[in-house]
């Protein structure tokens, strides 16, 4: 595997379910990110981890819970979601957070909340 | 606070014609600027970036962008459009301060290329 991978690619869940999204980067980077991409809205940064420490929580509801056990893996735990949470969730990584460091994106997880 | 405005949510060109996608930014400190492309059902791929070196930046697939501080612009161009350029394009800004990882994106421009 190369680059940034995300699993699953598609997920359908009910409002009472608990599920997790997984992201793995094979680039030796130290920063990882979660973004939400909804139709007709700009990409929204959700969380940033730099050297496994969370450095940004962009006012994300607590029904989204990130976990970064090491610099290569990032999870997004989901529980009691709402239909408006349906979106494409993108993971990205970079050498370090911020500045001129370009971010490399995974293919995303298409989430549908029923 | 930083922000990005992409003028035109949809741009349509003929194959072989000039591509011009507009991006204006706002940043309180010198910015780093990026253009990304997203093909259907895929993540974002970096086209090019400006990091305060040359103001004319060349990227992949024949795209280039020019940083104009006086106009706060970073427009993306390609001399001759190809059918494979059809995608959604995002301009993004990251300031040179300490906003860890805060890459602010524009709303995107969908490029359609007609035969």
mmCIF file of C-alpha atoms in Angstrom:
data_model
loop_
_atom_site.group_PDB
_atom_site.id
_atom_site.type_symbol
_atom_site.label_atom_id
_atom_site.label_comp_id
_atom_site.label_asym_id
_atom_site.label_seq_id
_atom_site.Cartn_x
_atom_site.Cartn_y
_atom_site.Cartn_z
ATOM 1 C CA UNK A 1 0.000 0.000 0.000
ATOM 2 C CA UNK A 2 1.184 3.492 -0.773
ATOM 3 C CA UNK A 3 -0.004 6.957 0.132
ATOM 4 C CA UNK A 4 -3.045 7.417 2.325
ATOM 5 C CA UNK A 5 -5.656 4.682 2.569
ATOM 6 C CA UNK A 6 -9.104 4.824 4.113
ATOM 7 C CA UNK A 7 -11.529 2.088 5.073
ATOM 8 C CA UNK A 8 -14.316 1.510 4.536
ATOM 9 C CA UNK A 9 -14.895 3.388 1.288
ATOM 10 C CA UNK A 10 -18.655 3.376 1.814
ATOM 11 C CA UNK A 11 -20.639 3.156 5.034
ATOM 12 C CA UNK A 12 -24.361 3.225 5.700
ATOM 13 C CA UNK A 13 -25.425 3.450 9.319
ATOM 14 C CA UNK A 14 -28.478 4.140 11.395
ATOM 15 C CA UNK A 15 -28.661 6.977 13.859
ATOM 16 C CA UNK A 16 -28.178 4.635 16.827
ATOM 17 C CA UNK A 17 -25.209 2.710 15.427
ATOM 18 C CA UNK A 18 -21.579 2.993 16.427
ATOM 19 C CA UNK A 19 -18.969 2.697 13.718
ATOM 20 C CA UNK A 20 -15.376 3.722 13.102
ATOM 21 C CA UNK A 21 -13.521 5.093 10.108
ATOM 22 C CA UNK A 22 -9.896 4.140 9.657
ATOM 23 C CA UNK A 23 -7.081 6.007 7.977
ATOM 24 C CA UNK A 24 -3.528 4.821 7.447
ATOM 25 C CA UNK A 25 -0.637 6.703 5.884
ATOM 26 C CA UNK A 26 2.451 5.048 4.446
ATOM 27 C CA UNK A 27 4.415 8.261 3.867
ATOM 28 C CA UNK A 28 6.310 8.613 7.137
ATOM 29 C CA UNK A 29 4.394 11.778 7.988
ATOM 30 C CA UNK A 30 3.864 13.198 11.455
ATOM 31 C CA UNK A 31 0.576 15.043 11.016
ATOM 32 C CA UNK A 32 -2.844 13.655 10.182
ATOM 33 C CA UNK A 33 -6.180 15.346 9.551
ATOM 34 C CA UNK A 34 -9.897 14.628 9.255
ATOM 35 C CA UNK A 35 -12.029 16.705 6.878
ATOM 36 C CA UNK A 36 -15.741 16.661 6.129
ATOM 37 C CA UNK A 37 -16.854 17.315 2.551
ATOM 38 C CA UNK A 38 -20.562 18.000 2.119
ATOM 39 C CA UNK A 39 -22.359 18.855 -1.091
ATOM 40 C CA UNK A 40 -22.269 22.553 -1.931
ATOM 41 C CA UNK A 41 -20.064 23.416 1.078
ATOM 42 C CA UNK A 42 -16.309 23.992 1.330
ATOM 43 C CA UNK A 43 -14.149 21.328 2.886
ATOM 44 C CA UNK A 44 -14.356 21.575 6.649
ATOM 45 C CA UNK A 45 -11.340 20.775 8.778
ATOM 46 C CA UNK A 46 -12.446 18.662 11.741
ATOM 47 C CA UNK A 47 -9.346 17.531 13.618
ATOM 48 C CA UNK A 48 -5.574 17.833 13.392
ATOM 49 C CA UNK A 49 -3.015 15.572 15.024
ATOM 50 C CA UNK A 50 0.649 16.565 15.045
ATOM 51 C CA UNK A 51 3.079 13.973 16.426
ATOM 52 C CA UNK A 52 0.066 12.071 17.858
ATOM 53 C CA UNK A 53 -1.165 15.106 19.809
ATOM 54 C CA UNK A 54 -4.460 16.730 18.895
ATOM 55 C CA UNK A 55 -3.744 20.347 17.986
ATOM 56 C CA UNK A 56 -7.052 21.364 16.467
ATOM 57 C CA UNK A 57 -10.684 20.538 17.148
ATOM 58 C CA UNK A 58 -12.721 22.731 14.877
ATOM 59 C CA UNK A 59 -15.829 22.852 17.095
ATOM 60 C CA UNK A 60 -16.806 19.342 16.088
ATOM 61 C CA UNK A 61 -19.794 17.750 17.894
ATOM 62 C CA UNK A 62 -18.881 15.122 20.466
ATOM 63 C CA UNK A 63 -20.635 12.405 18.457
ATOM 64 C CA UNK A 64 -17.405 12.432 16.418
ATOM 65 C CA UNK A 65 -14.454 11.123 18.427
ATOM 66 C CA UNK A 66 -10.973 10.945 16.898
ATOM 67 C CA UNK A 67 -8.177 8.637 17.962
ATOM 68 C CA UNK A 68 -4.546 8.705 16.870
ATOM 69 C CA UNK A 69 -2.663 5.757 18.396
ATOM 70 C CA UNK A 70 0.485 6.453 16.372
ATOM 71 C CA UNK A 71 1.662 8.717 13.560
ATOM 72 C CA UNK A 72 0.543 6.274 10.881
ATOM 73 C CA UNK A 73 -3.013 5.606 11.984
ATOM 74 C CA UNK A 74 -6.020 7.811 12.570
ATOM 75 C CA UNK A 75 -9.539 6.761 13.497
ATOM 76 C CA UNK A 76 -12.834 8.580 13.622
ATOM 77 C CA UNK A 77 -15.326 6.947 15.974
ATOM 78 C CA UNK A 78 -18.952 7.692 15.194
ATOM 79 C CA UNK A 79 -21.990 7.335 17.460
ATOM 80 C CA UNK A 80 -25.572 8.604 17.442
ATOM 81 C CA UNK A 81 -25.052 10.487 14.216
ATOM 82 C CA UNK A 82 -27.643 12.652 12.495
ATOM 83 C CA UNK A 83 -28.721 12.540 8.834
ATOM 84 C CA UNK A 84 -26.944 15.864 8.250
ATOM 85 C CA UNK A 85 -23.683 14.105 9.078
ATOM 86 C CA UNK A 86 -23.921 12.253 5.767
ATOM 87 C CA UNK A 87 -20.892 13.366 3.766
ATOM 88 C CA UNK A 88 -17.538 12.322 2.357
ATOM 89 C CA UNK A 89 -14.981 12.086 5.149
ATOM 90 C CA UNK A 90 -11.445 12.664 3.971
ATOM 91 C CA UNK A 91 -8.260 11.849 5.794
ATOM 92 C CA UNK A 92 -4.996 13.594 4.978
ATOM 93 C CA UNK A 93 -1.417 13.588 6.179
ATOM 94 C CA UNK A 94 1.592 15.876 5.918
ATOM 95 C CA UNK A 95 5.207 15.919 7.042
ATOM 96 C CA UNK A 96 4.247 18.247 9.870
ATOM 97 C CA UNK A 97 1.154 20.307 10.555
ATOM 98 C CA UNK A 98 0.737 23.729 9.029
ATOM 99 C CA UNK A 99 2.867 26.072 6.995
ATOM 100 C CA UNK A 100 4.075 25.057 3.549
ATOM 101 C CA UNK A 101 3.642 21.343 4.186
ATOM 102 C CA UNK A 102 1.336 19.980 1.531
ATOM 103 C CA UNK A 103 -1.337 17.564 2.598
ATOM 104 C CA UNK A 104 -1.810 14.202 0.933
ATOM 105 C CA UNK A 105 -5.382 12.959 0.857
ATOM 106 C CA UNK A 106 -6.954 9.548 0.993
ATOM 107 C CA UNK A 107 -9.878 8.569 -1.263
ATOM 108 C CA UNK A 108 -12.443 9.220 1.467
ATOM 109 C CA UNK A 109 -15.257 7.324 3.142
ATOM 110 C CA UNK A 110 -18.729 8.056 1.801
ATOM 111 C CA UNK A 111 -20.975 8.025 4.889
ATOM 112 C CA UNK A 112 -24.745 7.840 4.722
ATOM 113 C CA UNK A 113 -26.734 8.203 7.947
ATOM 114 C CA UNK A 114 -30.299 6.930 7.751
ATOM 115 C CA UNK B 1 -8.457 34.913 9.897
ATOM 116 C CA UNK B 2 -7.728 33.516 6.479
ATOM 117 C CA UNK B 3 -10.245 32.902 3.721
ATOM 118 C CA UNK B 4 -10.413 31.872 0.078
ATOM 119 C CA UNK B 5 -12.886 32.868 -2.613
ATOM 120 C CA UNK B 6 -13.113 31.002 -5.888
ATOM 121 C CA UNK B 7 -14.985 33.003 -8.477
ATOM 122 C CA UNK B 8 -17.328 30.784 -10.434
ATOM 123 C CA UNK B 9 -18.556 27.463 -9.112
ATOM 124 C CA UNK B 10 -18.686 26.099 -12.673
ATOM 125 C CA UNK B 11 -16.378 26.816 -15.612
ATOM 126 C CA UNK B 12 -16.900 25.312 -19.045
ATOM 127 C CA UNK B 13 -14.297 25.341 -21.835
ATOM 128 C CA UNK B 14 -13.748 23.631 -25.146
ATOM 129 C CA UNK B 15 -10.973 21.119 -25.584
ATOM 130 C CA UNK B 16 -7.824 22.993 -26.550
ATOM 131 C CA UNK B 17 -8.992 26.287 -25.061
ATOM 132 C CA UNK B 18 -7.372 28.226 -22.237
ATOM 133 C CA UNK B 19 -8.361 27.225 -18.729
ATOM 134 C CA UNK B 20 -8.560 30.023 -16.129
ATOM 135 C CA UNK B 21 -9.794 29.283 -12.609
ATOM 136 C CA UNK B 22 -9.860 32.256 -10.272
ATOM 137 C CA UNK B 23 -8.844 32.320 -6.630
ATOM 138 C CA UNK B 24 -8.580 35.281 -4.271
ATOM 139 C CA UNK B 25 -7.357 34.928 -0.718
ATOM 140 C CA UNK B 26 -7.331 36.851 2.497
ATOM 141 C CA UNK B 27 -4.615 36.343 5.067
ATOM 142 C CA UNK B 28 -3.197 38.473 7.854
ATOM 143 C CA UNK B 29 0.302 37.044 7.341
ATOM 144 C CA UNK B 30 2.197 35.954 4.227
ATOM 145 C CA UNK B 31 0.281 32.996 2.877
ATOM 146 C CA UNK B 32 1.105 29.611 1.518
ATOM 147 C CA UNK B 33 -1.262 28.821 -1.351
ATOM 148 C CA UNK B 34 -2.272 25.529 -2.893
ATOM 149 C CA UNK B 35 -4.353 24.230 -5.764
ATOM 150 C CA UNK B 36 -5.847 20.749 -5.478
ATOM 151 C CA UNK B 37 -7.859 18.713 -7.977
ATOM 152 C CA UNK B 38 -10.523 16.151 -7.131
ATOM 153 C CA UNK B 39 -11.750 13.584 -9.625
ATOM 154 C CA UNK B 40 -15.075 11.813 -8.988
ATOM 155 C CA UNK B 41 -14.998 9.371 -6.080
ATOM 156 C CA UNK B 42 -11.410 10.251 -5.233
ATOM 157 C CA UNK B 43 -9.559 12.317 -2.680
ATOM 158 C CA UNK B 44 -7.781 15.573 -3.409
ATOM 159 C CA UNK B 45 -4.506 15.622 -5.326
ATOM 160 C CA UNK B 46 -2.041 18.492 -5.127
ATOM 161 C CA UNK B 47 -1.542 20.353 -8.417
ATOM 162 C CA UNK B 48 0.894 23.010 -7.218
ATOM 163 C CA UNK B 49 1.816 25.210 -4.285
ATOM 164 C CA UNK B 50 3.241 28.674 -3.599
ATOM 165 C CA UNK B 51 5.621 28.990 -0.662
ATOM 166 C CA UNK B 52 7.131 32.463 -1.159
ATOM 167 C CA UNK B 53 9.751 31.498 -3.716
ATOM 168 C CA UNK B 54 8.972 32.188 -7.392
ATOM 169 C CA UNK B 55 5.651 33.932 -7.943
ATOM 170 C CA UNK B 56 4.917 31.842 -11.039
ATOM 171 C CA UNK B 57 4.471 28.256 -9.953
ATOM 172 C CA UNK B 58 4.356 25.323 -12.320
ATOM 173 C CA UNK B 59 2.505 22.178 -11.364
ATOM 174 C CA UNK B 60 1.524 18.822 -12.728
ATOM 175 C CA UNK B 61 -0.499 18.179 -15.885
ATOM 176 C CA UNK B 62 0.555 21.482 -17.491
ATOM 177 C CA UNK B 63 -1.092 23.731 -14.902
ATOM 178 C CA UNK B 64 0.500 26.846 -13.478
ATOM 179 C CA UNK B 65 -0.520 29.641 -11.141
ATOM 180 C CA UNK B 66 0.767 33.130 -10.466
ATOM 181 C CA UNK B 67 0.870 34.692 -7.029
ATOM 182 C CA UNK B 68 -0.049 38.389 -7.187
ATOM 183 C CA UNK B 69 0.237 40.012 -3.794
ATOM 184 C CA UNK B 70 -1.194 43.352 -4.937
ATOM 185 C CA UNK B 71 -4.336 41.607 -6.159
ATOM 186 C CA UNK B 72 -4.382 38.923 -3.415
ATOM 187 C CA UNK B 73 -4.890 36.411 -6.193
ATOM 188 C CA UNK B 74 -3.586 32.989 -7.126
ATOM 189 C CA UNK B 75 -5.353 32.114 -10.375
ATOM 190 C CA UNK B 76 -4.830 28.707 -11.977
ATOM 191 C CA UNK B 77 -4.239 28.460 -15.724
ATOM 192 C CA UNK B 78 -3.565 25.888 -18.397
ATOM 193 C CA UNK B 79 -2.935 26.925 -22.015
ATOM 194 C CA UNK B 80 -4.849 24.077 -23.628
ATOM 195 C CA UNK B 81 -7.606 22.097 -21.943
ATOM 196 C CA UNK B 82 -7.800 18.338 -22.258
ATOM 197 C CA UNK B 83 -10.838 16.177 -21.679
ATOM 198 C CA UNK B 84 -9.043 14.548 -18.747
ATOM 199 C CA UNK B 85 -8.896 17.933 -16.961
ATOM 200 C CA UNK B 86 -12.603 17.721 -16.174
ATOM 201 C CA UNK B 87 -12.759 17.657 -12.378
ATOM 202 C CA UNK B 88 -13.334 19.875 -9.375
ATOM 203 C CA UNK B 89 -10.551 22.264 -8.395
ATOM 204 C CA UNK B 90 -9.933 23.697 -4.959
ATOM 205 C CA UNK B 91 -7.786 26.636 -3.947
ATOM 206 C CA UNK B 92 -6.506 26.632 -0.362
ATOM 207 C CA UNK B 93 -4.525 28.915 1.919
ATOM 208 C CA UNK B 94 -2.365 28.163 4.926
ATOM 209 C CA UNK B 95 -0.788 31.034 6.788
ATOM 210 C CA UNK B 96 2.823 31.120 7.822
ATOM 211 C CA UNK B 97 1.902 31.587 11.464
ATOM 212 C CA UNK B 98 1.123 28.989 14.068
ATOM 213 C CA UNK B 99 -2.359 27.809 13.035
ATOM 214 C CA UNK B 100 -1.349 24.181 13.091
ATOM 215 C CA UNK B 101 -2.632 22.468 9.998
ATOM 216 C CA UNK B 102 -5.362 24.988 9.331
ATOM 217 C CA UNK B 103 -5.691 24.752 5.571
ATOM 218 C CA UNK B 104 -8.684 26.830 4.505
ATOM 219 C CA UNK B 105 -10.329 25.773 1.246
ATOM 220 C CA UNK B 106 -12.436 27.641 -1.256
ATOM 221 C CA UNK B 107 -15.800 26.256 -2.248
ATOM 222 C CA UNK B 108 -14.428 24.623 -5.377
ATOM 223 C CA UNK B 109 -14.818 25.126 -9.137
ATOM 224 C CA UNK B 110 -16.143 22.365 -11.341
ATOM 225 C CA UNK B 111 -14.385 22.381 -14.696
ATOM 226 C CA UNK B 112 -16.221 20.914 -17.674
ATOM 227 C CA UNK B 113 -14.356 20.334 -20.940
ATOM 228 C CA UNK B 114 -16.370 20.017 -24.154
ATOM 229 C CA UNK B 115 -15.093 18.142 -27.204
#
